[in-house]
Amino acid sequence: MLMGMAGRPRSFDRDVALGAALEQFWRSGYERTSLAMLTSAMGVTPPSLYAAFGDKHRLFEEASALYFARTCEAVDRAAALPSAHEAIARMLDDTAHAHTDAATPAGCLMLTEPRLEAQREVLYAKIKDRLDKAVRDGDLAPAASTDHLAAFLVAVMRGMSGRARDGGTLEELLAIAETAIHALPRAGG
Amino acid sequence: MLMGMAGRPRSFDRDVALGAALEQFWRSGYERTSLAMLTSAMGVTPPSLYAAFGDKHRLFEEASALYFARTCEAVDRAAALPSAHEAIARMLDDTAHAHTDAATPAGCLMLTEPRLEAQREVLYAKIKDRLDKAVRDGDLAPAASTDHLAAFLVAVMRGMSGRARDGGTLEELLAIAETAIHALPRAGG
DNA sequence: ACCAAACAGTATCGATCACTACAGAATGAG
DNA sequence: CTCATTCTGTAGTGATCGATACTGTTTGGT
């Protein structure tokens, strides 16, 4: 009695449905994505969606958290590179490629969606931490203001995301990235 | 007979109402701005709004054109400065101030609203033209790719606008602008 | 077999969206 | 004045929004 588990099993894969929701939010943003679009993309009826994910807002939070986790993986991989210049260059290169990948919607969900400011704050902190480490390593001039540099880099990534949404190509985004690299202080300077 | 002008005169100032609509669109964006918000901000009832401006989309086009004209004035003033570095520095400085002006909504309507890509294209062209002129003047290295630089600068401005929407301060945006300046090729290089 | 539990699908909820029909009020022309 | 014309405000249009009540259906436990 009162054993929690019982009843008809779910007829869809929750992770697959979440991925479909993520892609829809990514493509159209939170506000422009209606429940009809979500249920169509996920192959799920509204009551099933609400039973599995709560409401639209919680579904978005779960989907954006998934996106954020993937992004953080790439950022952390880049940050692990030996020099700050390599790390930053890799991050910007990743950004250009990810934002123009034909297999996914253009641009970056985290950088485009207004309500994901907390995620952007974490991205900023990751970049600043990597720059601070570079200063400690003697890899970056001690006088470099890592907070200003990190804010600049997040702004550039954001600009790249916006340009990708406007139809910017990979080459165009790579050119922006390469130009931004020149704003970094020279090694040992 | 059939003289066009007659009837009850409009009870509100069309330009003032348009300015109020612009501010509302600027603050909330096109999609999030409802007609109820517009009529409330403009002090006008829906039928008057439709008689004076057409529909929501045309009202937005007129309001964003007004915003665009004002922005172009500032950009052109900056472009008239003697050196490219001065011109670009002024544009970025203007951007930082305009995006954080307490008297207006944070950020830039033109750089934030997805559907205003055509305006961004014009901004890009203005910056590129100024850089091309600098190359002709010997003010910028002849090898400098002005299209890449212009795309970079628009991306930075866009990032500044986004950061302003997230609550970024004037000082923070000025720091981004100053960092971006360092990406410009050195004079005569 | 039988029942409680959890799911699926239809059909719909009230709220809000952009938008407008209608009727009264205010003007200029004759 | 009278009348056509244009504006204003109320009130409400169909459509769509996010979210659910309800009715079966499918499962596991006994």
XYZ file of C-alpha atoms (C1' of nucleotides) in Angstrom:
438
model
C 0.000 0.000 0.000
C 0.854 3.636 -0.456
C 3.929 2.677 -2.477
C 4.581 5.788 -4.523
C 5.498 4.054 -7.747
C 2.579 2.774 -9.788
C 0.363 3.613 -12.720
C 0.846 4.029 -16.433
C 4.417 4.859 -17.454
C 5.300 8.018 -19.352
C 5.057 7.522 -23.099
C 7.855 9.947 -24.051
C 11.530 10.397 -23.168
C 11.786 13.283 -20.740
C 15.332 14.206 -21.760
C 14.501 14.182 -25.452
C 11.466 16.371 -24.799
C 13.582 18.748 -22.720
C 16.096 18.990 -25.538
C 13.332 19.843 -27.979
C 12.039 22.512 -25.613
C 15.544 23.935 -25.308
C 15.899 24.204 -29.057
C 12.534 25.958 -29.317
C 13.390 28.447 -26.567
C 16.803 28.934 -28.141
C 15.310 29.678 -31.528
C 12.452 31.931 -30.473
C 13.262 33.150 -26.980
C 11.133 32.702 -23.870
C 8.358 35.170 -24.612
C 7.874 34.381 -28.270
C 7.750 30.649 -27.591
C 4.145 29.629 -26.999
C 2.947 26.450 -25.374
C 1.560 25.373 -28.736
C 5.053 25.637 -30.220
C 6.496 23.718 -27.294
C 3.999 20.885 -27.350
C 4.413 20.608 -31.115
C 8.218 20.540 -30.925
C 8.254 18.171 -27.970
C 5.574 15.825 -29.305
C 3.701 16.058 -26.035
C 0.233 17.267 -25.070
C -0.173 20.182 -22.658
C -1.247 18.102 -19.625
C 1.753 15.799 -20.067
C 4.039 18.799 -20.314
C 2.681 20.270 -17.121
C 2.856 16.942 -15.291
C 6.483 16.413 -16.313
C 7.911 19.925 -16.102
C 5.580 22.107 -14.023
C 4.762 25.272 -15.918
C 6.335 27.137 -18.816
C 8.673 29.073 -16.584
C 10.058 26.011 -14.833
C 10.463 24.242 -18.164
C 12.474 27.211 -19.385
C 14.604 27.200 -16.262
C 15.370 23.511 -16.703
C 16.103 23.922 -20.426
C 18.304 26.985 -19.929
C 20.150 25.210 -17.117
C 20.916 22.396 -19.558
C 22.185 24.916 -22.092
C 24.219 26.637 -19.410
C 25.841 23.385 -18.304
C 26.944 22.621 -21.860
C 28.307 26.127 -22.273
C 30.217 25.952 -19.004
C 31.864 22.727 -20.147
C 33.267 24.466 -23.213
C 34.307 27.540 -21.230
C 36.062 25.433 -18.611
C 37.867 23.431 -21.288
C 39.104 26.670 -22.844
C 40.094 28.081 -19.457
C 42.260 25.023 -18.850
C 44.602 26.014 -21.691
C 48.059 27.034 -20.475
C 48.132 30.734 -21.354
C 45.478 33.413 -20.945
C 45.750 34.384 -24.594
C 45.172 30.816 -25.677
C 42.249 30.465 -23.273
C 40.562 33.677 -24.385
C 41.216 32.993 -28.054
C 39.681 29.538 -27.664
C 36.618 30.946 -25.912
C 36.043 33.470 -28.681
C 36.631 30.844 -31.345
C 34.178 28.496 -29.644
C 31.703 31.358 -29.449
C 31.954 32.096 -33.165
C 31.468 28.455 -34.094
C 28.669 27.741 -31.627
C 26.690 30.818 -32.635
C 26.763 29.949 -36.324
C 26.421 26.170 -36.106
C 23.834 25.245 -38.715
C 22.633 22.368 -36.540
C 21.368 24.739 -33.854
C 19.579 28.099 -33.766
C 21.768 31.137 -34.405
C 23.227 33.031 -31.482
C 23.463 32.159 -27.817
C 20.473 31.592 -25.559
C 22.363 32.697 -22.468
C 23.627 35.921 -24.044
C 20.385 36.838 -25.829
C 17.657 36.062 -23.331
C 17.189 39.072 -21.036
C 16.180 37.031 -18.000
C 19.380 34.940 -17.964
C 21.484 37.664 -16.399
C 22.558 35.356 -13.570
C 24.135 32.996 -16.095
C 25.948 35.868 -17.753
C 27.256 36.864 -14.336
C 28.725 33.388 -13.908
C 30.316 33.540 -17.351
C 31.833 36.907 -16.432
C 33.185 35.453 -13.190
C 34.737 32.484 -14.999
C 36.545 34.756 -17.423
C 37.702 37.099 -14.684
C 38.981 34.167 -12.616
C 40.979 32.927 -15.584
C 42.483 36.383 -16.103
C 43.293 36.725 -12.413
C 45.093 33.401 -12.594
C 47.032 34.699 -15.582
C 48.147 37.725 -13.580
C 49.291 35.456 -10.752
C 51.150 33.289 -13.271
C 52.919 36.315 -14.737
C 51.081 35.513 -17.927
C 49.344 38.909 -17.957
C 50.590 42.342 -16.913
C 50.016 42.823 -13.155
C 48.477 46.229 -13.875
C 45.800 44.699 -16.118
C 42.333 45.324 -14.713
C 40.850 41.874 -15.095
C 37.336 43.062 -14.314
C 37.407 45.527 -17.188
C 38.839 42.930 -19.537
C 36.266 40.346 -18.513
C 33.405 42.818 -18.961
C 34.807 43.697 -22.373
C 35.014 40.060 -23.424
C 31.455 39.302 -22.325
C 30.304 42.366 -24.261
C 32.103 41.153 -27.379
C 30.591 37.673 -27.060
C 27.197 39.259 -26.656
C 27.747 41.360 -29.738
C 28.786 38.245 -31.641
C 25.607 36.491 -30.537
C 23.480 39.382 -31.689
C 25.234 39.540 -35.038
C 24.742 35.797 -35.468
C 21.015 36.288 -34.899
C 21.063 38.915 -37.622
C 22.543 36.410 -40.052
C 26.255 36.962 -39.433
C 28.478 34.240 -40.856
C 31.185 32.236 -39.141
C 33.865 34.224 -40.958
C 32.336 37.491 -39.803
C 32.217 36.348 -36.189
C 35.775 35.039 -36.353
C 36.898 38.445 -37.608
C 35.212 40.102 -34.619
C 36.900 37.614 -32.293
C 40.307 38.189 -33.805
C 39.925 41.948 -33.529
C 38.900 41.640 -29.893
C 42.041 39.637 -29.138
C 44.094 42.696 -30.028
C 42.581 44.541 -27.083
C 44.262 42.169 -24.654
C 47.449 43.520 -23.085
C 50.607 42.130 -24.663
C 52.279 39.289 -22.775
C 54.616 40.493 -20.078
C 53.557 44.091 -20.717
C -17.434 71.577 -51.084
C -15.088 68.595 -50.858
C -12.425 70.712 -49.128
C -10.388 68.095 -47.306
C -9.859 69.978 -44.065
C -12.768 70.006 -41.649
C -14.133 68.308 -38.544
C -13.076 68.091 -34.955
C -9.373 68.745 -34.377
C -7.062 66.254 -32.680
C -6.973 66.763 -28.920
C -3.363 65.621 -28.385
C 0.060 66.573 -29.731
C 1.087 63.937 -32.240
C 4.830 64.457 -31.691
C 4.505 64.257 -27.920
C 2.480 61.068 -28.244
C 5.051 59.623 -30.623
C 7.791 60.409 -28.140
C 5.891 58.635 -25.401
C 5.424 55.615 -27.647
C 9.134 55.618 -28.419
C 10.009 55.597 -24.743
C 7.627 52.711 -24.118
C 9.019 50.660 -27.002
C 12.524 51.547 -25.876
C 11.859 50.361 -22.340
C 9.942 47.172 -23.095
C 10.713 46.250 -26.688
C 8.229 45.791 -29.485
C 6.696 42.473 -28.484
C 6.405 43.107 -24.773
C 4.799 46.486 -25.327
C 1.027 46.047 -25.471
C -1.466 48.501 -26.865
C -2.737 49.061 -23.345
C 0.757 50.176 -22.293
C 0.996 52.432 -25.327
C -2.369 54.116 -24.902
C -1.617 54.618 -21.217
C 1.820 56.109 -21.861
C 0.609 58.255 -24.742
C -2.588 59.431 -23.029
C -4.611 58.442 -26.049
C -7.422 55.980 -26.630
C -7.006 53.091 -29.055
C -9.155 54.546 -31.863
C -7.213 57.813 -31.742
C -3.956 55.887 -31.831
C -5.051 53.946 -34.898
C -6.358 57.045 -36.646
C -3.113 58.926 -36.061
C -0.502 56.200 -36.529
C -2.070 53.251 -38.350
C -1.403 50.061 -36.432
C 1.103 49.003 -33.782
C 3.714 48.023 -36.324
C 3.613 51.340 -38.181
C 3.708 53.222 -34.893
C 6.818 51.276 -33.987
C 8.402 52.011 -37.349
C 7.757 55.717 -36.910
C 9.031 55.722 -33.322
C 12.147 53.729 -34.158
C 12.827 56.005 -37.140
C 12.765 58.953 -34.739
C 15.179 57.163 -32.436
C 17.358 56.280 -35.387
C 17.488 59.874 -36.611
C 18.623 61.080 -33.203
C 21.275 58.374 -33.028
C 22.551 59.192 -36.504
C 22.988 62.815 -35.502
C 25.303 61.814 -32.674
C 27.181 59.319 -34.830
C 27.674 61.863 -37.600
C 28.895 64.470 -35.118
C 31.440 61.981 -33.799
C 32.469 60.968 -37.311
C 33.227 64.610 -38.109
C 36.082 64.638 -35.601
C 39.494 64.969 -37.266
C 41.080 61.598 -36.486
C 39.591 58.116 -36.638
C 40.685 57.412 -33.088
C 38.905 60.503 -31.843
C 35.813 59.667 -33.854
C 35.617 56.075 -32.622
C 36.424 57.058 -29.059
C 33.649 59.658 -29.169
C 31.152 57.153 -30.556
C 31.939 54.666 -27.804
C 31.818 57.379 -25.168
C 28.459 58.587 -26.486
C 27.248 54.997 -26.449
C 28.226 54.501 -22.824
C 26.503 57.707 -21.744
C 23.362 57.247 -23.827
C 22.848 53.675 -22.659
C 23.054 54.586 -18.992
C 21.276 57.963 -19.071
C 18.874 57.911 -16.135
C 16.407 60.053 -18.085
C 15.824 57.308 -20.655
C 15.434 53.510 -20.603
C 18.678 51.552 -20.313
C 20.368 50.288 -23.438
C 19.801 51.091 -27.082
C 16.562 50.419 -28.943
C 18.327 50.024 -32.270
C 20.900 47.562 -30.933
C 18.504 45.550 -28.781
C 15.396 45.156 -30.907
C 15.829 42.136 -33.189
C 13.760 43.567 -36.038
C 15.876 46.704 -36.419
C 18.643 44.949 -38.300
C 18.412 47.425 -41.187
C 19.283 50.282 -38.819
C 22.234 48.349 -37.467
C 23.375 47.828 -41.036
C 23.364 51.597 -41.562
C 25.302 52.145 -38.349
C 27.843 49.576 -39.520
C 28.135 51.372 -42.880
C 28.653 54.746 -41.216
C 31.478 53.388 -39.072
C 33.073 51.584 -41.987
C 32.882 54.728 -44.118
C 34.609 56.723 -41.396
C 37.370 54.110 -41.143
C 37.784 54.014 -44.924
C 38.191 57.767 -44.892
C 40.825 57.382 -42.182
C 42.744 54.951 -44.375
C 42.593 57.418 -47.276
C 43.779 60.177 -44.945
C 46.729 58.088 -43.808
C 45.127 58.208 -40.367
C 44.834 54.417 -40.210
C 47.150 51.699 -41.485
C 46.331 50.929 -45.141
C 46.317 47.219 -44.322
C 43.578 47.660 -41.742
C 40.446 45.740 -42.710
C 37.829 48.370 -42.074
C 34.942 45.920 -42.456
C 36.318 43.742 -39.667
C 36.926 46.740 -37.450
C 33.468 48.128 -38.084
C 31.832 44.771 -37.351
C 33.879 44.575 -34.171
C 32.810 48.039 -33.049
C 29.133 47.367 -33.686
C 29.473 44.147 -31.701
C 31.051 46.030 -28.806
C 28.311 48.663 -28.838
C 25.752 45.897 -28.858
C 27.428 44.244 -25.916
C 27.453 47.565 -24.087
C 23.746 47.967 -24.749
C 23.016 44.508 -23.403
C 25.105 45.113 -20.315
C 23.290 48.397 -19.732
C 19.983 46.521 -19.842
C 21.359 44.172 -17.215
C 22.074 47.100 -14.937
C 25.613 47.981 -15.993
C 26.795 51.393 -14.799
C 28.318 54.221 -16.793
C 31.755 53.431 -15.367
C 31.433 49.809 -16.411
C 30.454 50.740 -19.957
C 33.239 53.302 -20.189
C 35.706 50.596 -19.179
C 34.409 48.366 -21.979
C 34.722 51.239 -24.427
C 38.268 52.030 -23.369
C 39.299 48.403 -23.683
C 37.788 48.216 -27.149
C 39.822 51.245 -28.242
C 42.972 49.201 -27.673
C 41.913 46.863 -30.457
C 42.263 49.625 -33.030
C 45.502 49.550 -35.007
C 48.052 52.077 -33.780
C 48.258 55.294 -35.727
C 50.562 55.055 -38.745
C 51.060 51.316 -38.084
C -9.405 -10.504 -11.493
C -9.616 -6.208 -9.192
C -8.420 -1.565 -7.675
C -5.650 2.510 -6.998
C -2.400 5.315 -9.401
C -0.400 7.864 -12.996
C -0.583 9.003 -17.750
C -2.835 10.781 -22.463
C -6.059 13.400 -25.209
C -10.037 16.538 -25.842
C -12.023 20.453 -24.969
C -11.949 24.375 -22.629
C -10.971 27.922 -18.980
C -10.422 33.165 -17.959
C -7.144 36.682 -19.329
C -5.041 39.276 -22.603
C -3.688 40.216 -27.347
C -4.163 43.688 -31.408
C -7.853 45.888 -33.269
C -12.497 48.183 -34.399
C -17.863 49.100 -34.609
C -20.668 52.304 -32.833
C -22.447 56.475 -31.015
C -21.760 60.997 -29.144
C -19.029 65.400 -29.282
C -16.608 69.072 -31.472
C -15.218 71.533 -35.336
C -15.294 74.246 -40.288
C -18.049 75.238 -44.443
C -22.071 77.155 -46.454
C -28.346 78.035 -38.061
C -27.466 73.127 -40.622
C -24.713 69.624 -42.112
C -20.850 66.927 -43.355
C -16.581 65.683 -41.287
C -13.421 64.194 -38.019
C -12.192 63.081 -33.512
C -13.136 60.734 -28.765
C -14.557 57.161 -25.553
C -16.962 52.870 -24.499
C -17.442 48.541 -25.287
C -16.520 44.496 -27.431
C -14.523 41.652 -31.804
C -12.157 36.985 -32.827
C -7.681 35.037 -31.859
C -4.319 33.432 -28.935
C -2.101 33.297 -24.485
C -0.755 29.986 -20.399
C -2.845 26.613 -17.859
C -6.600 22.731 -16.475
C -11.036 19.749 -15.685
C -12.465 15.918 -17.220
C -12.690 11.459 -19.263
C -10.581 7.343 -20.594
C -6.522 4.273 -20.765
C -2.666 1.805 -19.213
C 0.057 0.206 -15.738
C 1.654 -2.121 -10.945
C 0.250 -4.143 -6.587
C -2.544 -7.464 -4.245
